[in-house]
Structures are given as structure tokens and as C-alpha cells.
mmCIF file of C-alpha atoms in Angstrom:
data_model
loop_
_atom_site.group_PDB
_atom_site.id
_atom_site.type_symbol
_atom_site.label_atom_id
_atom_site.label_comp_id
_atom_site.label_asym_id
_atom_site.label_seq_id
_atom_site.Cartn_x
_atom_site.Cartn_y
_atom_site.Cartn_z
ATOM 1 C CA MET A 1 5.539 -22.819 -3.345
ATOM 2 C CA MET A 2 2.735 -22.017 -5.753
ATOM 3 C CA ASP A 3 2.689 -18.746 -7.653
ATOM 4 C CA PHE A 4 -0.653 -16.988 -7.770
ATOM 5 C CA ALA A 5 -1.791 -14.869 -10.712
ATOM 6 C CA TYR A 6 -4.651 -13.256 -8.789
ATOM 7 C CA CYS A 7 -5.418 -12.013 -5.310
ATOM 8 C CA LYS A 8 -8.659 -11.076 -3.613
ATOM 9 C CA LEU A 9 -8.754 -7.988 -1.446
ATOM 10 C CA GLU A 10 -11.182 -7.703 1.443
ATOM 11 C CA ILE A 11 -11.558 -4.049 2.384
ATOM 12 C CA PHE A 12 -13.571 -2.800 5.355
ATOM 13 C CA ILE A 13 -14.746 0.767 4.815
ATOM 14 C CA PRO A 14 -17.581 3.129 5.820
ATOM 15 C CA ALA A 15 -20.449 3.106 3.300
ATOM 16 C CA SER A 16 -19.883 6.844 2.770
ATOM 17 C CA HIS A 17 -16.566 6.067 1.035
ATOM 18 C CA LEU A 18 -17.707 3.314 -1.351
ATOM 19 C CA GLY A 19 -17.814 5.586 -4.404
ATOM 20 C CA HIS A 20 -14.290 6.893 -3.739
ATOM 21 C CA LEU A 21 -13.069 3.320 -3.328
ATOM 22 C CA GLN A 22 -14.689 2.219 -6.598
ATOM 23 C CA THR A 23 -12.967 5.073 -8.436
ATOM 24 C CA ALA A 24 -9.589 4.228 -6.878
ATOM 25 C CA LEU A 25 -9.937 0.537 -7.781
ATOM 26 C CA ARG A 26 -10.846 1.438 -11.357
ATOM 27 C CA THR A 27 -7.653 3.521 -11.719
ATOM 28 C CA VAL A 28 -5.504 0.427 -11.012
ATOM 29 C CA ASP A 29 -7.742 -1.952 -13.008
ATOM 30 C CA ALA A 30 -8.757 -3.983 -9.958
ATOM 31 C CA GLY A 31 -11.950 -5.939 -10.540
ATOM 32 C CA HIS A 32 -11.154 -6.638 -14.184
ATOM 33 C CA ILE A 33 -12.433 -10.130 -14.964
ATOM 34 C CA GLY A 34 -12.390 -11.250 -18.579
ATOM 35 C CA ARG A 35 -14.302 -8.721 -20.674
ATOM 36 C CA TYR A 36 -15.805 -6.993 -17.629
ATOM 37 C CA ASP A 37 -14.299 -4.367 -15.394
ATOM 38 C CA CYS A 38 -15.341 -2.604 -12.184
ATOM 39 C CA CYS A 39 -16.378 -6.000 -10.733
ATOM 40 C CA LEU A 40 -16.647 -6.120 -6.954
ATOM 41 C CA SER A 41 -18.993 -7.272 -4.240
ATOM 42 C CA TYR A 42 -19.898 -5.621 -0.985
ATOM 43 C CA SER A 43 -21.954 -6.551 2.020
ATOM 44 C CA ARG A 44 -22.952 -4.856 5.233
ATOM 45 C CA VAL A 45 -21.043 -5.912 8.334
ATOM 46 C CA THR A 46 -20.692 -4.726 11.903
ATOM 47 C CA SER A 47 -17.106 -4.034 12.962
ATOM 48 C CA CYS A 48 -15.637 -3.521 16.429
ATOM 49 C CA TRP A 49 -12.429 -1.798 17.546
ATOM 50 C CA ARG A 50 -10.953 0.176 20.405
ATOM 51 C CA PRO A 51 -8.684 3.138 19.611
ATOM 52 C CA LEU A 52 -5.606 3.152 21.856
ATOM 53 C CA GLU A 53 -3.575 6.082 23.177
ATOM 54 C CA GLY A 54 -1.749 7.970 20.440
ATOM 55 C CA THR A 55 -4.364 7.336 17.752
ATOM 56 C CA SER A 56 -6.568 9.769 15.857
ATOM 57 C CA PRO A 57 -9.654 7.664 15.154
ATOM 58 C CA TYR A 58 -11.985 8.542 12.296
ATOM 59 C CA LEU A 59 -14.786 6.996 14.365
ATOM 60 C CA GLY A 60 -14.852 6.240 18.063
ATOM 61 C CA SER A 61 -13.090 7.551 21.151
ATOM 62 C CA ILE A 62 -9.718 6.606 22.606
ATOM 63 C CA GLY A 63 -10.039 3.783 25.119
ATOM 64 C CA GLU A 64 -13.673 3.002 24.285
ATOM 65 C CA LEU A 65 -14.934 0.013 22.330
ATOM 66 C CA SER A 66 -16.610 1.107 19.092
ATOM 67 C CA THR A 67 -19.177 -0.904 17.171
ATOM 68 C CA GLU A 68 -20.122 0.556 13.789
ATOM 69 C CA PRO A 69 -21.727 -0.534 10.518
ATOM 70 C CA GLU A 70 -19.288 -0.839 7.625
ATOM 71 C CA LEU A 71 -19.072 -2.433 4.218
ATOM 72 C CA LYS A 72 -16.862 -5.406 3.422
ATOM 73 C CA VAL A 73 -15.746 -4.916 -0.170
ATOM 74 C CA GLU A 74 -14.275 -7.851 -2.099
ATOM 75 C CA VAL A 75 -12.371 -7.326 -5.328
ATOM 76 C CA THR A 76 -9.959 -9.359 -7.457
ATOM 77 C CA CYS A 77 -6.685 -7.973 -8.776
ATOM 78 C CA HIS A 78 -3.617 -9.299 -10.578
ATOM 79 C CA ALA A 79 -0.985 -10.391 -8.075
ATOM 80 C CA GLU A 80 1.698 -8.261 -9.747
ATOM 81 C CA ARG A 81 -0.443 -5.164 -9.105
ATOM 82 C CA VAL A 82 -1.359 -5.882 -5.481
ATOM 83 C CA GLU A 83 1.012 -3.292 -3.940
ATOM 84 C CA GLU A 84 -0.257 -0.556 -6.246
ATOM 85 C CA THR A 85 -3.849 -1.614 -5.538
ATOM 86 C CA VAL A 86 -3.367 -1.502 -1.760
ATOM 87 C CA ALA A 87 -1.734 1.941 -2.107
ATOM 88 C CA ALA A 88 -4.730 3.183 -4.128
ATOM 89 C CA VAL A 89 -7.121 1.906 -1.435
ATOM 90 C CA LYS A 90 -5.129 3.557 1.361
ATOM 91 C CA ALA A 91 -5.131 6.868 -0.540
ATOM 92 C CA VAL A 92 -8.949 7.114 -0.308
ATOM 93 C CA HIS A 93 -9.578 5.255 2.961
ATOM 94 C CA PRO A 94 -10.477 7.472 5.931
ATOM 95 C CA TYR A 95 -8.986 5.237 8.645
ATOM 96 C CA GLU A 96 -5.484 5.486 10.122
ATOM 97 C CA GLU A 97 -5.211 1.697 10.071
ATOM 98 C CA PRO A 98 -7.518 0.378 7.343
ATOM 99 C CA VAL A 99 -8.266 -3.341 7.302
ATOM 100 C CA ILE A 100 -7.193 -4.592 3.881
ATOM 101 C CA ASN A 101 -6.795 -8.369 3.689
ATOM 102 C CA VAL A 102 -4.940 -9.733 0.658
ATOM 103 C CA LEU A 103 -5.674 -13.374 -0.107
ATOM 104 C CA PRO A 104 -3.988 -15.378 -2.891
ATOM 105 C CA LEU A 105 -6.449 -17.074 -5.257
ATOM 106 C CA CYS A 106 -5.709 -20.480 -6.701
ATOM 107 C CA ARG A 107 -7.887 -19.538 -9.656
ATOM 108 C CA THR A 108 -10.756 -17.309 -10.669
ATOM 109 C CA GLY A 109 -13.934 -18.308 -12.496
ATOM 110 C CA GLN A 110 -12.112 -18.053 -15.823
#
């Protein structure tokens, strides 16, 4: 199995929380590429979900399909810091169940 030095996180978050997310990522040095830091990309997406019984949704109503605009944020982090990075994201994310995809990277642009 191949060891990966870097991971890419895909984070889906309301646009209202982008600044909080950027601050949290900076505290764990995510998005540090070469002699640049705070590097990330984001794009507008439309997300869908249905809150089930027993949830406390930030947006939407239990049992009803929700469709809302969000941002998909992509950021690179060192693999050995991925757990700490995910924890930092969860600390500022408004959702009960945030979507945070962690993908191993074979290499970065370096």
C-alpha cells in the first residue's frame, strides 16, 4: 500500500461560514503549499438532503427534502495532520453531520 504525504479535504459548508472555516484551517496550517499558506479553492454548489427523525437540522425540516446553495471548499493538508484538521473543521461547522471528504493525494504540484 502506498503512503501519502498529503490529503485533500472537500468540505461542504454554507457561504456564511467561509470566514470561520478559513480561520480554523489556518490554525492547523492546512492549505500550506511551498512558500504560500491559506491556499484553498471554493465553488458554489447546490446540495440536497433530508433530515430524519431525531435530528436537529441547521437548515431544513425533518422528513422534508432540502435543496440549498452551499460552498464546496477544497484544501490540501499534510496526511499526518488530517485528524486535527478535520477536528478544526467540525469545531466551526454549523451542521450536525458535516460532509468532509478526505482524499489521499499521490502528489501535489510541488
